[in-house]
Structure formats: structure tokens, C-alpha cells
Coordinates of C-alpha atoms in Angstrom, one line a residue:
Chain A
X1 CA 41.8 150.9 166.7
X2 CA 40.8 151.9 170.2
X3 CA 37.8 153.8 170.6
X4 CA 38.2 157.2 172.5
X5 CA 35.8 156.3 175.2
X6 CA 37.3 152.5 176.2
X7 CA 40.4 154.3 176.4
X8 CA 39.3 156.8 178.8
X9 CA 37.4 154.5 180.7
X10 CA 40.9 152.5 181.0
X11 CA 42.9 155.6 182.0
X12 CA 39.6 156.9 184.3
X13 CA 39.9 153.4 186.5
X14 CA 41.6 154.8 189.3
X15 CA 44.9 152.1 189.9
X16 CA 47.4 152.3 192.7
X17 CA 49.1 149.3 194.8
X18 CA 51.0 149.4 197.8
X19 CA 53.1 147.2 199.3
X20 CA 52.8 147.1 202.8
X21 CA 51.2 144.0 204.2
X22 CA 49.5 146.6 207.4
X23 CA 49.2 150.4 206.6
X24 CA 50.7 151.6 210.5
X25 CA 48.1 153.6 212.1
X26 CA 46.0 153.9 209.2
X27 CA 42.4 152.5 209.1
X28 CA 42.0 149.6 206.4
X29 CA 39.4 148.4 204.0
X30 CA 39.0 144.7 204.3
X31 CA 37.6 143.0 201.5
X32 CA 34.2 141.7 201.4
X33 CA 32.0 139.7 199.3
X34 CA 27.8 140.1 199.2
X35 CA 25.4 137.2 198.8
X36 CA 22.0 137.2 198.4
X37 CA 19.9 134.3 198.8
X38 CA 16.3 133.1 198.8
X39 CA 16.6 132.6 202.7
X40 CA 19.8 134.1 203.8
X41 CA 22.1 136.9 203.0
X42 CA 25.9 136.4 203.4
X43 CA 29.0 138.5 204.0
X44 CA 32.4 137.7 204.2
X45 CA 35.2 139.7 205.8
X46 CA 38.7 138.6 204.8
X47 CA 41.2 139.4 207.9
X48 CA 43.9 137.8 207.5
X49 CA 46.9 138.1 210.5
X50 CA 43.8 138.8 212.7
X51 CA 43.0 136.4 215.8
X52 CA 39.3 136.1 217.0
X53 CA 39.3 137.5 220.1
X54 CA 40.3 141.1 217.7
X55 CA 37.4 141.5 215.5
X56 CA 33.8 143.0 216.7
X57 CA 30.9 141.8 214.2
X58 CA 27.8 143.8 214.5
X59 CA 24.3 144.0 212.8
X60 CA 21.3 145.6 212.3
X61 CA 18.7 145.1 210.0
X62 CA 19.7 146.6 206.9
X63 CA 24.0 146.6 207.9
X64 CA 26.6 144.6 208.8
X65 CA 30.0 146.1 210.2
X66 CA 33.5 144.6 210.8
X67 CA 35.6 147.0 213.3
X68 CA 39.1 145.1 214.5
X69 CA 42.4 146.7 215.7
X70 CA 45.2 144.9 216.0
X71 CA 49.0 145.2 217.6
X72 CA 51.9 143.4 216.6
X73 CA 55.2 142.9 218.0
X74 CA 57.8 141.4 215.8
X75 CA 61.4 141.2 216.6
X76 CA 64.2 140.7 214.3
X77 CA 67.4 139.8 215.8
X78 CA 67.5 143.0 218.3
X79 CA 65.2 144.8 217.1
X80 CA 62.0 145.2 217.8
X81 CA 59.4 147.0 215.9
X82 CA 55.6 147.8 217.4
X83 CA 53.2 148.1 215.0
X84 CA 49.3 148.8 214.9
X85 CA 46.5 147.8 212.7
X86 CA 42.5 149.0 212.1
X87 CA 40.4 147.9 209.7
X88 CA 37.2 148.6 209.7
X89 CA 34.1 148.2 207.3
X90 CA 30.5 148.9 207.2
X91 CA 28.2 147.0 204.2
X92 CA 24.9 147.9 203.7
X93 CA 22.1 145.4 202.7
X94 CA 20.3 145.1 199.7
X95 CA 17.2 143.4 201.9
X96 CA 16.1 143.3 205.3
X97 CA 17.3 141.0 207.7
X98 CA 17.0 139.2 211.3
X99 CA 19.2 140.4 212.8
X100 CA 18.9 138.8 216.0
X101 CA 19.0 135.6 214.3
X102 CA 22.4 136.4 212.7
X103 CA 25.6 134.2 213.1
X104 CA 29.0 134.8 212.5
X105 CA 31.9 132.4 212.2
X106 CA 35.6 132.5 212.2
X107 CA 38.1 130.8 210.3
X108 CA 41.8 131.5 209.5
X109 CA 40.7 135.0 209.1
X110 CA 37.9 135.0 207.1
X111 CA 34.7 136.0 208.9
X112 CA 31.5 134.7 207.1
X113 CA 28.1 136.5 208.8
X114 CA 24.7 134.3 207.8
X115 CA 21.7 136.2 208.4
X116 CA 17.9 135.1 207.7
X117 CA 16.4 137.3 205.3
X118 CA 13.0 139.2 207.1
X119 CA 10.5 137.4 205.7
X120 CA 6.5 139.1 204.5
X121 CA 3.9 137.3 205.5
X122 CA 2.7 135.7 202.4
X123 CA -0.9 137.2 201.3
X124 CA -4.3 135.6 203.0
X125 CA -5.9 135.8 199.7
X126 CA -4.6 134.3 196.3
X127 CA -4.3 136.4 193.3
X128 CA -6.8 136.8 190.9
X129 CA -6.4 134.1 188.5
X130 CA -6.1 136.1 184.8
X131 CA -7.3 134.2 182.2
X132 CA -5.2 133.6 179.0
X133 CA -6.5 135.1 175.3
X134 CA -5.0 134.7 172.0
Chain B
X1 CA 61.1 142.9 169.2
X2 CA 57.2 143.1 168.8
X3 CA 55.9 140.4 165.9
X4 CA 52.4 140.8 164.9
X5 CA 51.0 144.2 166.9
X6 CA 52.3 147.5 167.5
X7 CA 50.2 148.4 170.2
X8 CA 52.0 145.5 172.5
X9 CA 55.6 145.0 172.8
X10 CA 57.5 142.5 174.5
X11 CA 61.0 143.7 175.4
X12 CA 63.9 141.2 176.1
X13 CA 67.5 142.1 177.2
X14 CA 69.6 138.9 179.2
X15 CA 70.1 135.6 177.5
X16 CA 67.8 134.3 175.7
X17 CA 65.7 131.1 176.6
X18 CA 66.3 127.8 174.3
X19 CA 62.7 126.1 173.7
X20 CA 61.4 127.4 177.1
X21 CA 58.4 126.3 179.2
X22 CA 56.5 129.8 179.1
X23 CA 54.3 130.4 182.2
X24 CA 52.3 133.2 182.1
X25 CA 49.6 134.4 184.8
X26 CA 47.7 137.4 185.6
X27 CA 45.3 138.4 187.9
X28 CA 41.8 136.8 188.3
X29 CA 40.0 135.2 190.4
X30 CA 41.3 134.9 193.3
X31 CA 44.8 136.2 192.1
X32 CA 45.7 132.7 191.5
X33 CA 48.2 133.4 188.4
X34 CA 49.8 135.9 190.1
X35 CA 50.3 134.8 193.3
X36 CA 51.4 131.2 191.8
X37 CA 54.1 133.1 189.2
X38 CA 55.3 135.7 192.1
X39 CA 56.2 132.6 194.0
X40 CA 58.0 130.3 191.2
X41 CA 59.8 133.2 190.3
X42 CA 61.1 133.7 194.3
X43 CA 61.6 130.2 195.1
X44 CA 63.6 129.4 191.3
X45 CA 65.3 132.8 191.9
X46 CA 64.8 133.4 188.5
X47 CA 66.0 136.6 187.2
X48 CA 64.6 139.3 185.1
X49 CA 65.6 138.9 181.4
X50 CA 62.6 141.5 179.8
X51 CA 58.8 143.3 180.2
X52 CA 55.9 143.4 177.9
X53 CA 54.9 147.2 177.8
X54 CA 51.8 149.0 176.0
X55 CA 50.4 152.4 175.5
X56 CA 47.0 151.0 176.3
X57 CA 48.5 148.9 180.0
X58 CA 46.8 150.8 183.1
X59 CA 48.4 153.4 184.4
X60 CA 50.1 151.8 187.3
X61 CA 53.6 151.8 188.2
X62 CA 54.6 149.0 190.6
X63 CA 56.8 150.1 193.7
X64 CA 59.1 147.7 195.3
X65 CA 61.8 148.3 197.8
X66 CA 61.2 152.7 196.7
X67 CA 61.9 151.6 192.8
X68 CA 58.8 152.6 190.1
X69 CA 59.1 149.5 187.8
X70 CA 56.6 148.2 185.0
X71 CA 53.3 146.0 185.9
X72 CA 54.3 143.2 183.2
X73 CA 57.8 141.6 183.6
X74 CA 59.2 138.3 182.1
X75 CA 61.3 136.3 184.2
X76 CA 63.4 133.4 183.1
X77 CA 66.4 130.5 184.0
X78 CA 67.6 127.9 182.2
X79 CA 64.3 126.6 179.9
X80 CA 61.6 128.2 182.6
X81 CA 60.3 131.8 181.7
X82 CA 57.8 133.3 183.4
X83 CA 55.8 136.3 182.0
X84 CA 53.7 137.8 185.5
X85 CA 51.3 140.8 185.4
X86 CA 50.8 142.7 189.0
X87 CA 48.1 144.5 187.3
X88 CA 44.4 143.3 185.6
X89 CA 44.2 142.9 181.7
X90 CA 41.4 143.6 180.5
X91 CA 39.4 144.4 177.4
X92 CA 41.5 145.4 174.1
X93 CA 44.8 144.9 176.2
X94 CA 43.5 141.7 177.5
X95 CA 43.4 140.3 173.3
X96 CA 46.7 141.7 172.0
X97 CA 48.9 141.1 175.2
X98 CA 47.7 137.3 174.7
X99 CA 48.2 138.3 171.0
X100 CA 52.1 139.1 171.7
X101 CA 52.9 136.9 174.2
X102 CA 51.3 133.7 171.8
X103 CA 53.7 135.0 168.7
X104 CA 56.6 135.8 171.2
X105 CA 56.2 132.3 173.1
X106 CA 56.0 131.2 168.6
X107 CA 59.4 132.8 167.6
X108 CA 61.3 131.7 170.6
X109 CA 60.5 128.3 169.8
X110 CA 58.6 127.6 173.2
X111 CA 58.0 123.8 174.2
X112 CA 54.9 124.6 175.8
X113 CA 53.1 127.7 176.8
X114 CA 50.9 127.0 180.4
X115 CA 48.6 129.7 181.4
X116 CA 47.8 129.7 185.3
X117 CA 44.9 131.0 186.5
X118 CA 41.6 130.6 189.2
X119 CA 38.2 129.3 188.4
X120 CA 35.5 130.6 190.5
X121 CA 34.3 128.0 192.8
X122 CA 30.8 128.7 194.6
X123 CA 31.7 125.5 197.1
X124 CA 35.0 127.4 197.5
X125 CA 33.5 130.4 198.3
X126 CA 31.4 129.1 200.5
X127 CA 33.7 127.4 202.4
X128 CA 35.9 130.4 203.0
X129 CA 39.1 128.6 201.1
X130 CA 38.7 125.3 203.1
X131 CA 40.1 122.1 202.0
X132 CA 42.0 121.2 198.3
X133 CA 41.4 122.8 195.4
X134 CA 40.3 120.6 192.2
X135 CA 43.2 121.5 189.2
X136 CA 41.6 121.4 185.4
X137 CA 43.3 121.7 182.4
X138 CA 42.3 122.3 178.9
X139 CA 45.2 121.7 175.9
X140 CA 45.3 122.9 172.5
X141 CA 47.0 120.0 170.8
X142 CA 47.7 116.7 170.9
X143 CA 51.8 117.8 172.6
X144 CA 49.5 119.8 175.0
X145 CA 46.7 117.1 175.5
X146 CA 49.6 114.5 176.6
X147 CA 51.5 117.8 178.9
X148 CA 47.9 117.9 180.4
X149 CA 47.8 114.0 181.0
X150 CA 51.7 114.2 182.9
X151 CA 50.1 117.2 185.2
X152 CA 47.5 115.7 186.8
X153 CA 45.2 117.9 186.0
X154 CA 41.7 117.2 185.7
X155 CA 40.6 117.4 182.0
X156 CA 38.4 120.1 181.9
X157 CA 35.3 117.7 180.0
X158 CA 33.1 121.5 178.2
X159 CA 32.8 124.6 179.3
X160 CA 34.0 127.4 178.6
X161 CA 37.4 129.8 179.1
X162 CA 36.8 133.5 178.8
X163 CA 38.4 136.7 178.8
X164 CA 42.7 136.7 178.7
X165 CA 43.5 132.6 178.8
X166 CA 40.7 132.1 176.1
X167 CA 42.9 134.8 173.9
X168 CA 46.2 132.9 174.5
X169 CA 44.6 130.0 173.7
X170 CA 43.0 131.6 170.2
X171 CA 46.1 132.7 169.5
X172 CA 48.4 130.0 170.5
X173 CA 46.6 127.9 168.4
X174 CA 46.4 130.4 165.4
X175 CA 50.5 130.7 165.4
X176 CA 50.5 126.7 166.3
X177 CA 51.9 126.9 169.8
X178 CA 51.3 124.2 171.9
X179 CA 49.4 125.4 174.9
X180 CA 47.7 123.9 178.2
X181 CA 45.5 126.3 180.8
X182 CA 45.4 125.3 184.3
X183 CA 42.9 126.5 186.4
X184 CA 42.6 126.0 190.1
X185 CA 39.0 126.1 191.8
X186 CA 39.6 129.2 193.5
X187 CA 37.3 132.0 195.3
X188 CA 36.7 134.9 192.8
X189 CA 36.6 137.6 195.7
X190 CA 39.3 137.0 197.7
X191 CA 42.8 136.5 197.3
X192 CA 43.3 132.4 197.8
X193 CA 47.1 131.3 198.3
X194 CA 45.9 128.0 198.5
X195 CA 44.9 127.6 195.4
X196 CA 48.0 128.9 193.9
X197 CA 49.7 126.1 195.8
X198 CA 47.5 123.7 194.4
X199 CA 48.3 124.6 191.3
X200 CA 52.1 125.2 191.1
X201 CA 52.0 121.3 192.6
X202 CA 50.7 120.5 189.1
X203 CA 53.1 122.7 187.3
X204 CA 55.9 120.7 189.7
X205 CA 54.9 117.4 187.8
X206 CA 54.4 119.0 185.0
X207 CA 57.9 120.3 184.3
X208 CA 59.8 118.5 187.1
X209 CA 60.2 121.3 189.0
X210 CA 60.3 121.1 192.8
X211 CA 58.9 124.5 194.4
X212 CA 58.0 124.3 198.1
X213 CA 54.2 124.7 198.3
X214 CA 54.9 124.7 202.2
X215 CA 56.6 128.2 202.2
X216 CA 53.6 129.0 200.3
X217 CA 51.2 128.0 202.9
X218 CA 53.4 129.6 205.3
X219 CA 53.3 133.2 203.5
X220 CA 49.8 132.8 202.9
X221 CA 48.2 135.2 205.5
X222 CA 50.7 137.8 204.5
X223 CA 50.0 137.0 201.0
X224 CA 46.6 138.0 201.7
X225 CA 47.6 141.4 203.2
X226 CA 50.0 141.9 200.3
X227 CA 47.4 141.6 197.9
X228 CA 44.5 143.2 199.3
X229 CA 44.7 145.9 196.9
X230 CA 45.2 143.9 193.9
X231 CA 42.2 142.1 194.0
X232 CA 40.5 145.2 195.0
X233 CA 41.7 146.5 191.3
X234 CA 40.6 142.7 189.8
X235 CA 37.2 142.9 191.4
X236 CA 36.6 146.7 189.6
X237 CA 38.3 145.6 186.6
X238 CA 35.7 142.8 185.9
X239 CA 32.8 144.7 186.9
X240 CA 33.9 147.8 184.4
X241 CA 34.5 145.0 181.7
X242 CA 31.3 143.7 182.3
X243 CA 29.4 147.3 181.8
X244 CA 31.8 147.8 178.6
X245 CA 30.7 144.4 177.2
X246 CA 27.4 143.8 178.6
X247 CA 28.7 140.8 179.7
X248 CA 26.0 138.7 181.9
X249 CA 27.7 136.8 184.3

């Protein structure tokens, strides 16, 4: 049987999907992912329908941001419809970075921003060597 | 009418299939199964012949054109039937939904049940979705072994297959239902049409059906805007699961 507290963590999961493939003159979430490596973190922005010239990527050294607004004409038959677009997104570092040293490329709407991780200057002295006892 | 548990039940009204080819996808990584399903079951214009319903399913009704409708729906023509969830299954649900659907797919005499879904793939990820995905396939008996073979899939050599396909698998087997997996390299986080198409090519070989991948690759930006939310729901799912389990991953 279900336990009470896998149910409510079930009902408690906060679920709602919408259709629309750009929320008009709403500000929008794009999805990101997070990687931390030895030498480099990475972030990727997913944009998709957005063209290069759009997006502004900036960074400091603890925050990457993604701010793009975008217009669309379509026209169906006589119709023509306007509509307008902004996503924006701000993720937040788990370590330090360069920023200076970041880079961040563009491809069919994904955005993928490589930055160096800061690095400590590794200790003048080494450790104190412990010795090992049964 | 529900077979082996009460807590699922799989609801049919419409003809019913003869010996059908069952494919059933949910969302994961990537939103492979359901983007591949949502697009078979467009391009065969297949209609709607029943849902699978549960107290325990998330509380989500699915809107489309102003109409509240059920995540779970089966779709079906002629010996094709598709069973496509828009939301995550996970957990309990996740066990006795593939629990259902295994003894359903059983009592309808099913030729083969294939389960299409995304395997995360670091080099995909990494590449942000360039180039082909790689299709495996794991098969649960020698009919499914030889379906594998016809695909074109890659046989998947060990590993592993968690969480809702591992179920349908279990329980395929347990009711001795002949059933194949396919699994396109995909990228877990982000919603990746392409490897949907590369995956419905296989299922095109598989079962001799011809749905355009082009119209896929076409859609696929707006695909991506569709779904947004969706994986959104995936990515939380997986994490809670994780928690609930203590799952390392």
C-alpha cells in the first residue's frame, strides 16, 4: 500500500503544463543545465526560436545570466499576428570563476558558457606527513 | 478492464487492436518517448481508442485546444497502439502502470511491446544535441532478440535499465510478453527532438512503418518551446525520486 508521506510528496510536486510554444508578453524561464568540473564550470541555456544577434550573456564571478527578447511576425494567409517574447535567467555558481576568461557559444539555440574555475594558489609548504599506526 | 492491480486501470472504448505492436513512452531524458509517441501518433493519425487512469497519477490535467483531458492516453490503428504519458511516472506509479500496461499488452495478445525512451549521453550533452544519436536495444526473448536484430539497433552489450522501462521489462517478462527497449543517446536536461527522430527511424524498420523524421526535424525548435515545461516537471520528478529512494546517481 502507499505510504501516507510518498503520496503527499506525489500530490505536494507542484504539476501544471501549458501549451503555448511563447507565453506573449510574459517573461520565460529557459532551461538550463550546471556542470561543474575540475577546471571549468559549464552552463547551458536552451533558446530555441531565438537568433544570436537576441540573446545577451553576462558574467560575473559567482553568476551567469541569459536576458533575450524576441519579436515575431508570422502571417497566415491574411493575417498577421505580432507577437513578443522575454526570457530571461540568472544561475548562480557553486564556485568562483574567471570571468573575464569566459566564453560563450551559440548553436541552434542552445547557448553553452565555459568559464575557468578561479584557481588558489596551491600551498608553499607541503603538509605534514602523518604517520600511519595500527 | 484492469487485470492484475486495482490501483491502475487501463480503460478501452473503440475497436479493439488484433495482436498489436504496443509502443509505449513516457517522459525521460530528454523527453524522448514522448516526443517520439506524440509524433507517430500525428503523422499515423491514429485515433484515440482508451487512457490508463490512477488514483496515485499526478495531479495534472492536460489542456489542448481549451479541453481538460487525462495525462495517459492509448492511441491505436490497424495493429499499431500507442500508449503516451504527457506527464512523469515515477515511483509506486512508475511499477504498477508498467504492471498494467505489461498484463494489458498480455491479454490483448500483443506481438511485441517496444518501450521508447532517451539514455543520457554526456558526449550528447556536451555537444549541445550535435550530430546522430547511437539507438540501443535490449530484448526480453528470443521473438524480441530477433525484433531487436530487424531494428538496427545497437544491442545494448550490460548495463543497466532503471526506473519505468526496467518495470515493463520485469513484468513483460513475468506475464511472458515479448518486449524490446529502445533507447536513443539523448541529453538528460533538455528536450532533444533529434533523438526522438533517431529513434522512430528504428521503430520505421522495425515495424515497416514510414513516419517522416523530416517533419520532425522541422518542428523541432517548436518542439522545444512546447515542451519546456515538461521537462521542467521530468527534471524535479527525478530529483524528488532520487531523495525518496536515496538513489545515487
Amino acid at each position: 500500500m502507499w505510504e501516507d508521506d510518498e503520496l503527499d510528496l506525489l500530490l505536494s510536486s507542484a504539476m501544471g503544463r501549458l501549451e503555448h510554444s511563447l507565453r506573449w508578453k510574459q517573461t520565460n524561464q529557459p532551461l538550463s543545465s550546471l556542470q561543474v568540473g575540475e577546471k571549468f564550470v559549464t552552463v547551458v541555456f536552451d533558446l530555441p526560436g531565438v537568433e544570436r544577434d537576441e540573446v545577451v550573456i553576462t558574467c560575473t564571478d559567482d553568476r551567469v545570466s541569459v536576458e533575450a527578447e524576441v519579436t515575431r511576425r508570422a502571417k497566415r494567409g491574411s493575417r498577421v499576428t505580432e507577437g513578443y517574447a522575454r526570457y530571461s535567467k540568472q544561475v548562480v555558481l557553486p564556485v568562483k570563476v574567471v570571468s573575464e576568461k569566459g566564453t560563450a557559444k551559440f548553436k541552434n539555440g542552445m547557448i553553452t558558457v565555459k568559464l575557468p574555475r578561479r584557481v588558489h594558489r596551491p600551498l608553499k609548504e607541503p603538509g605534514k606527513r602523518l604517520r600511519l599506526t595500527a | 478492464m484492469s487485470q492484475t492491480s486495482p490501483r491502475v486501470r487501463i480503460v478501452e472504448f473503440g475497436p479493439k487492436a488484433s495482436k498489436p505492436n504496443v509502443i509505449v513512452g513516457v517522459p525521460e531524458a530528454g523527453l524522448v518517448g514522448t516526443i517520439a509517441c506524440s509524433f507517430i501518433i500525428e503523422q499515423l493519425k491514429l485515433e484515440e481508442r482508451g487512457y490508463v487512469d490512477s488514483d496515485y497519477m499526478p495531479p495534472v490535467m492536460v489542456v489542448h485546444d481549451s479541453v481538460a483531458r487525462l495525462p495517459v492516453h492509448i492511441f491505436g490503428k490497424d495493429n499499431i497502439v500507442v500508449i503516451l504519458s504527457e506527464v512523469p511516472i515515477m515511483g509506486r506509479l512508475s511499477l504498477e502502470m508498467a504492471k498494467e500496461v505489461s498484463a494489458w499488452s498480455r491479454s490483448v495478445r500483443a506481438n511485441l511491446v517496444c518501450g521508447i525512451t532517451g539514455a543520457p549521453s554526456k558526449e550528447r550533452e556536451e555537444s549541445q544535441g550535435e550530430g546522430k544519436p547511437t539507438v540501443v536495444g535490449v530484448g526480453n526473448d528470443m521473438k524480441a532478440m530477433e525484433a531487436l536484430k530487424t531494428s538496427g539497433a545497437l544491442p545494448f552489450q550490460d548495463g543497466v535499465v532503471s526506473g519505468f522501462y526496467a518495470s515493463l521489462l520485469k513484468y513483460c517478462t513475468q506475464y511472458e510478453q515479448s518486449s524490446i527497449v529502445l533507447l536513443a543517446e539523448a541529453m538528460a536536461q533538455f528536450p532533444d527532438p533529434a533523438a526522438a527522430s533517431a529513434v522512430i527511424e528504428k521503430i520505421n524498420t522495425l515495424l515497416s512503418l514510414k513516419v517522416d523524421t523530416r517533419q520532425l526535424e522541422k518542428e523541432s525548435e517548436e518542439i522545444r518551446m512546447q515542451t519546456r515545461e515538461l521537462m521542467q516537471q521530468t527534471r524535479q520528478a527525478a530529483e524528488q525520486s532520487d531523495r525518496a529512494t536515496g538513489a545515487y546517481r
